[in-house]
PDB file of C-alpha atoms in Angstrom:
ATOM      1  CA  MET A 150      90.132 -36.011   1.701  1.00 88.00           C
ATOM      2  CA  ASP A 151      90.531 -39.600   0.518  1.00 93.00           C
ATOM      3  CA  ILE A 152      89.307 -40.695  -2.901  1.00 95.00           C
ATOM      4  CA  ILE A 153      88.208 -44.342  -2.836  1.00 95.00           C
ATOM      5  CA  PRO A 154      87.663 -46.166  -6.158  1.00 94.00           C
ATOM      6  CA  ALA A 155      84.637 -48.463  -6.134  1.00 93.00           C
ATOM      7  CA  ILE A 156      83.574 -51.457  -8.200  1.00 90.00           C
ATOM      8  CA  LEU A 157      80.216 -53.132  -8.793  1.00 79.00           C
ATOM      9  CA  THR A 158      80.948 -55.829 -11.358  1.00 74.00           C
ATOM     10  CA  ASN A 159      84.446 -55.002 -12.580  1.00 70.00           C
ATOM     11  CA  ASN A 160      87.050 -57.768 -12.767  1.00 82.00           C
ATOM     12  CA  PRO A 161      88.321 -57.728  -9.147  1.00 89.00           C
ATOM     13  CA  GLN A 162      91.867 -58.836  -9.980  1.00 90.00           C
ATOM     14  CA  GLU A 163      92.237 -56.132 -12.618  1.00 89.00           C
ATOM     15  CA  ALA A 164      90.631 -53.536 -10.335  1.00 90.00           C
ATOM     16  CA  CYS A 165      93.113 -54.367  -7.569  1.00 91.00           C
ATOM     17  CA  ARG A 166      96.016 -54.079 -10.001  1.00 89.00           C
ATOM     18  CA  LEU A 167      94.845 -50.730 -11.361  1.00 90.00           C
ATOM     19  CA  VAL A 168      94.152 -49.180  -7.953  1.00 92.00           C
ATOM     20  CA  SER A 169      97.470 -50.409  -6.504  1.00 88.00           C
ATOM     21  CA  LYS A 170      99.315 -48.825  -9.406  1.00 87.00           C
ATOM     22  CA  ALA A 171      97.287 -45.614  -9.591  1.00 86.00           C
ATOM     23  CA  ASP A 172      97.062 -44.574  -5.940  1.00 70.00           C
ATOM     24  CA  ARG A 173     100.159 -45.091  -3.826  1.00 70.00           C
ATOM     25  CA  VAL A 174      98.711 -43.213  -0.835  1.00 70.00           C
ATOM     26  CA  VAL A 175      95.222 -44.491  -0.030  1.00 70.00           C
ATOM     27  CA  LYS A 176      95.450 -48.056  -1.405  1.00 89.00           C
ATOM     28  CA  ARG A 177      91.816 -48.855  -0.653  1.00 94.00           C
ATOM     29  CA  LEU A 178      89.134 -50.390  -2.847  1.00 95.00           C
ATOM     30  CA  HIS A 179      85.400 -50.100  -2.154  1.00 96.00           C
ATOM     31  CA  VAL A 180      83.488 -53.201  -3.249  1.00 96.00           C
ATOM     32  CA  ASP A 181      79.724 -52.917  -3.729  1.00 94.00           C
ATOM     33  CA  ILE A 182      77.815 -56.109  -2.970  1.00 94.00           C
ATOM     34  CA  VAL A 183      74.174 -56.246  -4.158  1.00 92.00           C
ATOM     35  CA  ASP A 184      72.159 -59.438  -3.739  1.00 89.00           C
ATOM     36  CA  GLY A 185      69.139 -58.765  -5.965  1.00 82.00           C
ATOM     37  CA  VAL A 186      66.891 -58.317  -2.910  1.00 82.00           C
ATOM     38  CA  PHE A 187      67.849 -54.834  -1.749  1.00 80.00           C
ATOM     39  CA  ALA A 188      67.873 -53.572  -5.331  1.00 76.00           C
ATOM     40  CA  ASN A 189      66.972 -55.082  -8.707  1.00 73.00           C
ATOM     41  CA  ASN A 190      70.610 -55.728  -9.439  1.00 76.00           C
ATOM     42  CA  LYS A 191      73.169 -58.385  -8.575  1.00 81.00           C
ATOM     43  CA  THR A 192      76.932 -57.999  -8.369  1.00 80.00           C
ATOM     44  CA  ILE A 193      80.029 -59.960  -7.475  1.00 85.00           C
ATOM     45  CA  ASP A 194      80.180 -61.968  -4.250  1.00 91.00           C
ATOM     46  CA  PRO A 195      82.848 -61.210  -1.605  1.00 94.00           C
ATOM     47  CA  SER A 196      84.251 -64.704  -2.098  1.00 93.00           C
ATOM     48  CA  VAL A 197      85.747 -63.696  -5.456  1.00 92.00           C
ATOM     49  CA  PHE A 198      88.470 -61.959  -3.432  1.00 94.00           C
ATOM     50  CA  ASN A 199      89.433 -65.154  -1.608  1.00 93.00           C
ATOM     51  CA  GLY A 200      93.008 -65.937  -2.505  1.00 85.00           C
ATOM     52  CA  LEU A 201      93.575 -62.840  -4.660  1.00 89.00           C
ATOM     53  CA  GLU A 202      97.027 -61.351  -4.218  1.00 89.00           C
ATOM     54  CA  HIS A 203      96.907 -57.584  -3.644  1.00 91.00           C
ATOM     55  CA  ASN A 204      98.083 -54.932  -1.190  1.00 91.00           C
ATOM     56  CA  LEU A 205      94.797 -53.066  -0.815  1.00 94.00           C
ATOM     57  CA  LEU A 206      92.498 -52.443   2.102  1.00 96.00           C
ATOM     58  CA  LEU A 207      89.006 -53.606   1.155  1.00 97.00           C
ATOM     59  CA  ASP A 208      85.672 -52.026   2.011  1.00 97.00           C
ATOM     60  CA  PHE A 209      82.686 -54.308   1.498  1.00 97.00           C
ATOM     61  CA  HIS A 210      79.485 -52.287   1.123  1.00 97.00           C
ATOM     62  CA  LEU A 211      76.604 -54.668   1.760  1.00 97.00           C
ATOM     63  CA  MET A 212      73.431 -53.710  -0.085  1.00 95.00           C
ATOM     64  CA  VAL A 213      71.881 -57.026   0.867  1.00 95.00           C
ATOM     65  CA  ASP A 214      69.130 -58.577   2.949  1.00 95.00           C
ATOM     66  CA  GLU A 215      70.394 -58.858   6.550  1.00 97.00           C
ATOM     67  CA  PRO A 216      74.030 -57.715   6.184  1.00 97.00           C
ATOM     68  CA  VAL A 217      74.883 -59.447   9.464  1.00 98.00           C
ATOM     69  CA  ASN A 218      74.662 -62.779   7.631  1.00 97.00           C
ATOM     70  CA  TRP A 219      77.414 -61.683   5.249  1.00 97.00           C
ATOM     71  CA  VAL A 220      79.989 -60.603   7.830  1.00 98.00           C
ATOM     72  CA  GLU A 221      81.897 -63.901   8.012  1.00 97.00           C
ATOM     73  CA  LYS A 222      82.105 -64.128   4.238  1.00 96.00           C
ATOM     74  CA  CYS A 223      83.513 -60.573   4.016  1.00 97.00           C
ATOM     75  CA  VAL A 224      86.081 -61.292   6.710  1.00 97.00           C
ATOM     76  CA  ARG A 225      87.269 -64.406   4.862  1.00 96.00           C
ATOM     77  CA  ALA A 226      87.595 -62.287   1.724  1.00 96.00           C
ATOM     78  CA  GLY A 227      89.961 -59.903   3.501  1.00 96.00           C
ATOM     79  CA  GLY A 228      87.603 -57.061   4.382  1.00 96.00           C
ATOM     80  CA  ASP A 229      89.072 -54.174   6.388  1.00 97.00           C
ATOM     81  CA  ARG A 230      85.752 -52.329   6.776  1.00 98.00           C
ATOM     82  CA  ILE A 231      82.303 -53.866   6.431  1.00 98.00           C
ATOM     83  CA  ILE A 232      79.539 -51.363   5.738  1.00 98.00           C
ATOM     84  CA  GLY A 233      75.897 -52.385   5.829  1.00 98.00           C
ATOM     85  CA  GLN A 234      72.778 -50.633   4.601  1.00 96.00           C
ATOM     86  CA  VAL A 235      70.699 -49.778   7.666  1.00 96.00           C
ATOM     87  CA  GLU A 236      67.468 -50.275   5.712  1.00 95.00           C
ATOM     88  CA  MET A 237      68.078 -54.032   5.508  1.00 93.00           C
ATOM     89  CA  MET A 238      68.987 -54.677   9.157  1.00 96.00           C
ATOM     90  CA  THR A 239      66.715 -56.206  11.770  1.00 96.00           C
ATOM     91  CA  ASP A 240      69.291 -55.561  14.511  1.00 98.00           C
ATOM     92  CA  ILE A 241      71.839 -52.806  13.850  1.00 98.00           C
ATOM     93  CA  GLY A 242      73.588 -53.395  17.157  1.00 98.00           C
ATOM     94  CA  GLN A 243      74.154 -57.068  16.337  1.00 98.00           C
ATOM     95  CA  PHE A 244      75.673 -56.185  12.976  1.00 98.00           C
ATOM     96  CA  ILE A 245      78.109 -53.757  14.603  1.00 98.00           C
ATOM     97  CA  ARG A 246      79.021 -56.271  17.324  1.00 98.00           C
ATOM     98  CA  ASN A 247      79.617 -59.103  14.865  1.00 98.00           C
ATOM     99  CA  VAL A 248      81.872 -56.965  12.669  1.00 98.00           C
ATOM    100  CA  THR A 249      83.813 -55.606  15.651  1.00 98.00           C
ATOM    101  CA  GLU A 250      84.244 -59.057  17.199  1.00 98.00           C
ATOM    102  CA  ALA A 251      85.602 -60.304  13.881  1.00 97.00           C
ATOM    103  CA  GLY A 252      88.425 -57.779  14.237  1.00 97.00           C
ATOM    104  CA  VAL A 253      87.453 -55.421  11.414  1.00 98.00           C
ATOM    105  CA  TYR A 254      85.838 -52.000  11.269  1.00 98.00           C
ATOM    106  CA  PRO A 255      82.030 -51.584  11.166  1.00 98.00           C
ATOM    107  CA  GLY A 256      80.179 -48.987   9.125  1.00 98.00           C
ATOM    108  CA  LEU A 257      76.592 -48.011   8.399  1.00 98.00           C
ATOM    109  CA  ALA A 258      75.231 -46.751   5.076  1.00 97.00           C
ATOM    110  CA  PHE A 259      72.208 -44.497   4.570  1.00 96.00           C
ATOM    111  CA  ASP A 260      70.186 -44.626   1.364  1.00 95.00           C
ATOM    112  CA  ILE A 261      68.630 -41.479  -0.129  1.00 92.00           C
ATOM    113  CA  GLY A 262      65.314 -41.896   1.651  1.00 93.00           C
ATOM    114  CA  THR A 263      66.740 -42.648   5.124  1.00 95.00           C
ATOM    115  CA  SER A 264      67.351 -39.848   7.608  1.00 95.00           C
ATOM    116  CA  VAL A 265      70.224 -39.784  10.078  1.00 96.00           C
ATOM    117  CA  GLU A 266      67.663 -39.302  12.846  1.00 94.00           C
ATOM    118  CA  ALA A 267      66.139 -42.698  12.012  1.00 92.00           C
ATOM    119  CA  ILE A 268      69.149 -44.415  13.639  1.00 94.00           C
ATOM    120  CA  GLU A 269      70.019 -44.195  17.316  1.00 94.00           C
ATOM    121  CA  LYS A 270      73.056 -42.019  18.022  1.00 93.00           C
ATOM    122  CA  LYS A 271      74.769 -44.794  20.003  1.00 93.00           C
ATOM    123  CA  PHE A 272      74.997 -46.935  16.877  1.00 96.00           C
ATOM    124  CA  LEU A 273      76.617 -44.133  14.891  1.00 95.00           C
ATOM    125  CA  LEU A 274      79.202 -43.620  17.605  1.00 93.00           C
ATOM    126  CA  ASP A 275      80.164 -47.304  17.527  1.00 95.00           C
ATOM    127  CA  CYS A 276      81.126 -47.115  13.850  1.00 96.00           C
ATOM    128  CA  ASN A 277      84.380 -46.418  12.054  1.00 96.00           C
ATOM    129  CA  ILE A 278      82.616 -44.983   9.007  1.00 98.00           C
ATOM    130  CA  ILE A 279      79.203 -43.627   8.086  1.00 98.00           C
ATOM    131  CA  LEU A 280      78.440 -43.805   4.364  1.00 98.00           C
ATOM    132  CA  VAL A 281      75.903 -41.363   2.924  1.00 97.00           C
ATOM    133  CA  MET A 282      74.515 -42.364  -0.445  1.00 95.00           C
ATOM    134  CA  GLY A 283      74.284 -39.557  -2.993  1.00 94.00           C
ATOM    135  CA  VAL A 284      72.184 -41.758  -5.291  1.00 91.00           C
ATOM    136  CA  PRO A 285      69.690 -44.591  -4.705  1.00 85.00           C
ATOM    137  CA  ALA A 286      71.889 -47.499  -3.651  1.00 77.00           C
ATOM    138  CA  GLY A 287      72.446 -50.460  -5.943  1.00 65.00           C
ATOM    139  CA  PHE A 288      73.363 -49.010  -9.341  1.00 67.00           C
ATOM    140  CA  GLY A 289      76.243 -46.982 -10.761  1.00 66.00           C
ATOM    141  CA  GLY A 290      76.327 -43.993 -13.107  1.00 66.00           C
ATOM    142  CA  GLN A 291      73.526 -41.976 -11.488  1.00 76.00           C
ATOM    143  CA  LYS A 292      73.225 -38.251 -10.789  1.00 87.00           C
ATOM    144  CA  PHE A 293      74.044 -36.949  -7.312  1.00 92.00           C
ATOM    145  CA  HIS A 294      71.087 -35.919  -5.108  1.00 91.00           C
ATOM    146  CA  ASP A 295      71.459 -32.791  -2.960  1.00 93.00           C
ATOM    147  CA  ALA A 296      69.400 -34.550  -0.255  1.00 93.00           C
ATOM    148  CA  ALA A 297      72.677 -36.121   0.865  1.00 95.00           C
ATOM    149  CA  LYS A 298      74.247 -32.818   1.918  1.00 95.00           C
ATOM    150  CA  PRO A 299      72.126 -32.123   5.033  1.00 96.00           C
ATOM    151  CA  LYS A 300      72.933 -35.634   6.275  1.00 97.00           C
ATOM    152  CA  VAL A 301      76.641 -34.838   6.191  1.00 96.00           C
ATOM    153  CA  GLU A 302      76.022 -31.644   8.147  1.00 95.00           C
ATOM    154  CA  ARG A 303      73.982 -33.571  10.712  1.00 95.00           C
ATOM    155  CA  LEU A 304      76.652 -36.264  11.070  1.00 96.00           C
ATOM    156  CA  ILE A 305      79.333 -33.626  11.606  1.00 94.00           C
ATOM    157  CA  LYS A 306      77.222 -32.050  14.356  1.00 93.00           C
ATOM    158  CA  ILE A 307      76.715 -35.413  16.080  1.00 93.00           C
ATOM    159  CA  ARG A 308      80.403 -36.222  15.818  1.00 91.00           C
ATOM    160  CA  SER A 309      81.383 -32.878  17.323  1.00 89.00           C
ATOM    161  CA  THR A 310      79.553 -33.685  20.570  1.00 84.00           C
ATOM    162  CA  ASP A 311      81.471 -36.898  21.204  1.00 81.00           C
ATOM    163  CA  GLU A 312      84.902 -38.398  20.782  1.00 77.00           C
ATOM    164  CA  SER A 313      83.521 -40.562  18.010  1.00 77.00           C
ATOM    165  CA  PRO A 314      86.062 -41.936  15.569  1.00 82.00           C
ATOM    166  CA  TYR A 315      83.711 -42.257  12.631  1.00 95.00           C
ATOM    167  CA  LYS A 316      84.598 -40.883   9.244  1.00 97.00           C
ATOM    168  CA  ILE A 317      81.960 -39.512   6.899  1.00 97.00           C
ATOM    169  CA  ALA A 318      81.951 -40.784   3.332  1.00 98.00           C
ATOM    170  CA  LEU A 319      79.787 -39.885   0.348  1.00 97.00           C
ATOM    171  CA  ASP A 320      79.065 -42.377  -2.403  1.00 95.00           C
ATOM    172  CA  GLY A 321      77.391 -42.001  -5.785  1.00 89.00           C
ATOM    173  CA  GLY A 322      77.165 -39.503  -8.614  1.00 90.00           C
ATOM    174  CA  ILE A 323      80.204 -37.491  -7.551  1.00 94.00           C
ATOM    175  CA  THR A 324      81.950 -35.535 -10.310  1.00 93.00           C
ATOM    176  CA  PRO A 325      85.294 -33.724  -9.893  1.00 93.00           C
ATOM    177  CA  SER A 326      83.493 -30.377  -9.857  1.00 91.00           C
ATOM    178  CA  LEU A 327      81.217 -31.591  -7.054  1.00 94.00           C
ATOM    179  CA  ALA A 328      84.101 -33.080  -5.078  1.00 95.00           C
ATOM    180  CA  GLY A 329      85.347 -29.657  -3.985  1.00 94.00           C
ATOM    181  CA  THR A 330      81.932 -28.704  -2.627  1.00 94.00           C
ATOM    182  CA  LEU A 331      81.639 -31.950  -0.679  1.00 95.00           C
ATOM    183  CA  SER A 332      85.135 -31.518   0.729  1.00 93.00           C
ATOM    184  CA  GLN A 333      84.226 -28.045   1.994  1.00 93.00           C
ATOM    185  CA  LEU A 334      81.032 -29.487   3.458  1.00 93.00           C
ATOM    186  CA  GLY A 335      83.187 -31.702   5.677  1.00 93.00           C
ATOM    187  CA  ALA A 336      83.203 -35.174   4.120  1.00 95.00           C
ATOM    188  CA  ASP A 337      86.313 -37.238   4.870  1.00 96.00           C
ATOM    189  CA  GLU A 338      86.079 -39.673   1.945  1.00 96.00           C
ATOM    190  CA  LEU A 339      84.519 -39.753  -1.506  1.00 97.00           C
ATOM    191  CA  VAL A 340      83.660 -43.099  -3.052  1.00 96.00           C
ATOM    192  CA  ILE A 341      83.787 -42.977  -6.854  1.00 94.00           C
ATOM    193  CA  GLY A 342      82.758 -45.828  -9.124  1.00 90.00           C
ATOM    194  CA  THR A 343      81.973 -45.638 -12.837  1.00 87.00           C
ATOM    195  CA  ARG A 344      83.435 -42.184 -13.395  1.00 90.00           C
ATOM    196  CA  ILE A 345      86.826 -42.901 -11.870  1.00 92.00           C
ATOM    197  CA  PHE A 346      87.434 -46.039 -13.947  1.00 90.00           C
ATOM    198  CA  ASP A 347      86.372 -44.307 -17.188  1.00 90.00           C
ATOM    199  CA  GLY A 348      89.685 -43.695 -18.934  1.00 90.00           C
ATOM    200  CA  ASN A 349      92.981 -43.360 -17.069  1.00 92.00           C
ATOM    201  CA  LEU A 350      92.446 -44.211 -13.398  1.00 92.00           C
ATOM    202  CA  GLU A 351      95.588 -42.482 -12.150  1.00 91.00           C
ATOM    203  CA  LYS A 352      94.710 -39.222 -13.924  1.00 93.00           C
ATOM    204  CA  ASN A 353      91.127 -39.402 -12.707  1.00 93.00           C
ATOM    205  CA  ILE A 354      92.177 -39.890  -9.075  1.00 93.00           C
ATOM    206  CA  LYS A 355      94.551 -36.942  -9.429  1.00 92.00           C
ATOM    207  CA  ALA A 356      91.750 -34.777 -10.849  1.00 93.00           C
ATOM    208  CA  TYR A 357      89.476 -35.596  -7.919  1.00 93.00           C
ATOM    209  CA  LYS A 358      92.200 -34.914  -5.379  1.00 92.00           C
ATOM    210  CA  GLU A 359      93.115 -31.607  -6.980  1.00 92.00           C
ATOM    211  CA  ALA A 360      89.449 -30.588  -6.895  1.00 91.00           C
ATOM    212  CA  THR A 361      89.329 -31.072  -3.125  1.00 85.00           C
TER     213      THR A 361
END
């Protein structure tokens, strides 16, 4: 189980420094990008990472109108995985193709109200990661919704019928006590934002890992 720190509006340079120091195993940062269209919120732009010196793998989680239009910008910013909200895509297949052709890993994210069945299986199997939101996407500090759990179970079932490489991640409202339950459920990664940066990051990551 990997614990991935996430930022919405935190200072990116400081976040990179803290995560690099705190987690010597995973070394990945999840960056939430909200454009004010998908949700009534607006965060940092991927371009703020252009030229930053760090040793982290970056996930860009696009909670934006037409994520496909943001792929090039995320690649220039050093993205390793680009994850788009399916609710904002006109053409899911085009998003996956554009990300793959850019040489990085594609992912799809499901908001609370979106079922796994709403997306064709072939698209899931073309992804490196499927991100299940445990809260309504776009804001931090919310309470986890149990509606996310059946989606994880469904994704595990789909994955078991194919040699799909995708990992299953959960994002939003995850406490250390909940982390153990989600690990047993079969999630591969937990994305933690506000809670993991509250206090000592290294100790918080350790607490989450020990819980799983």
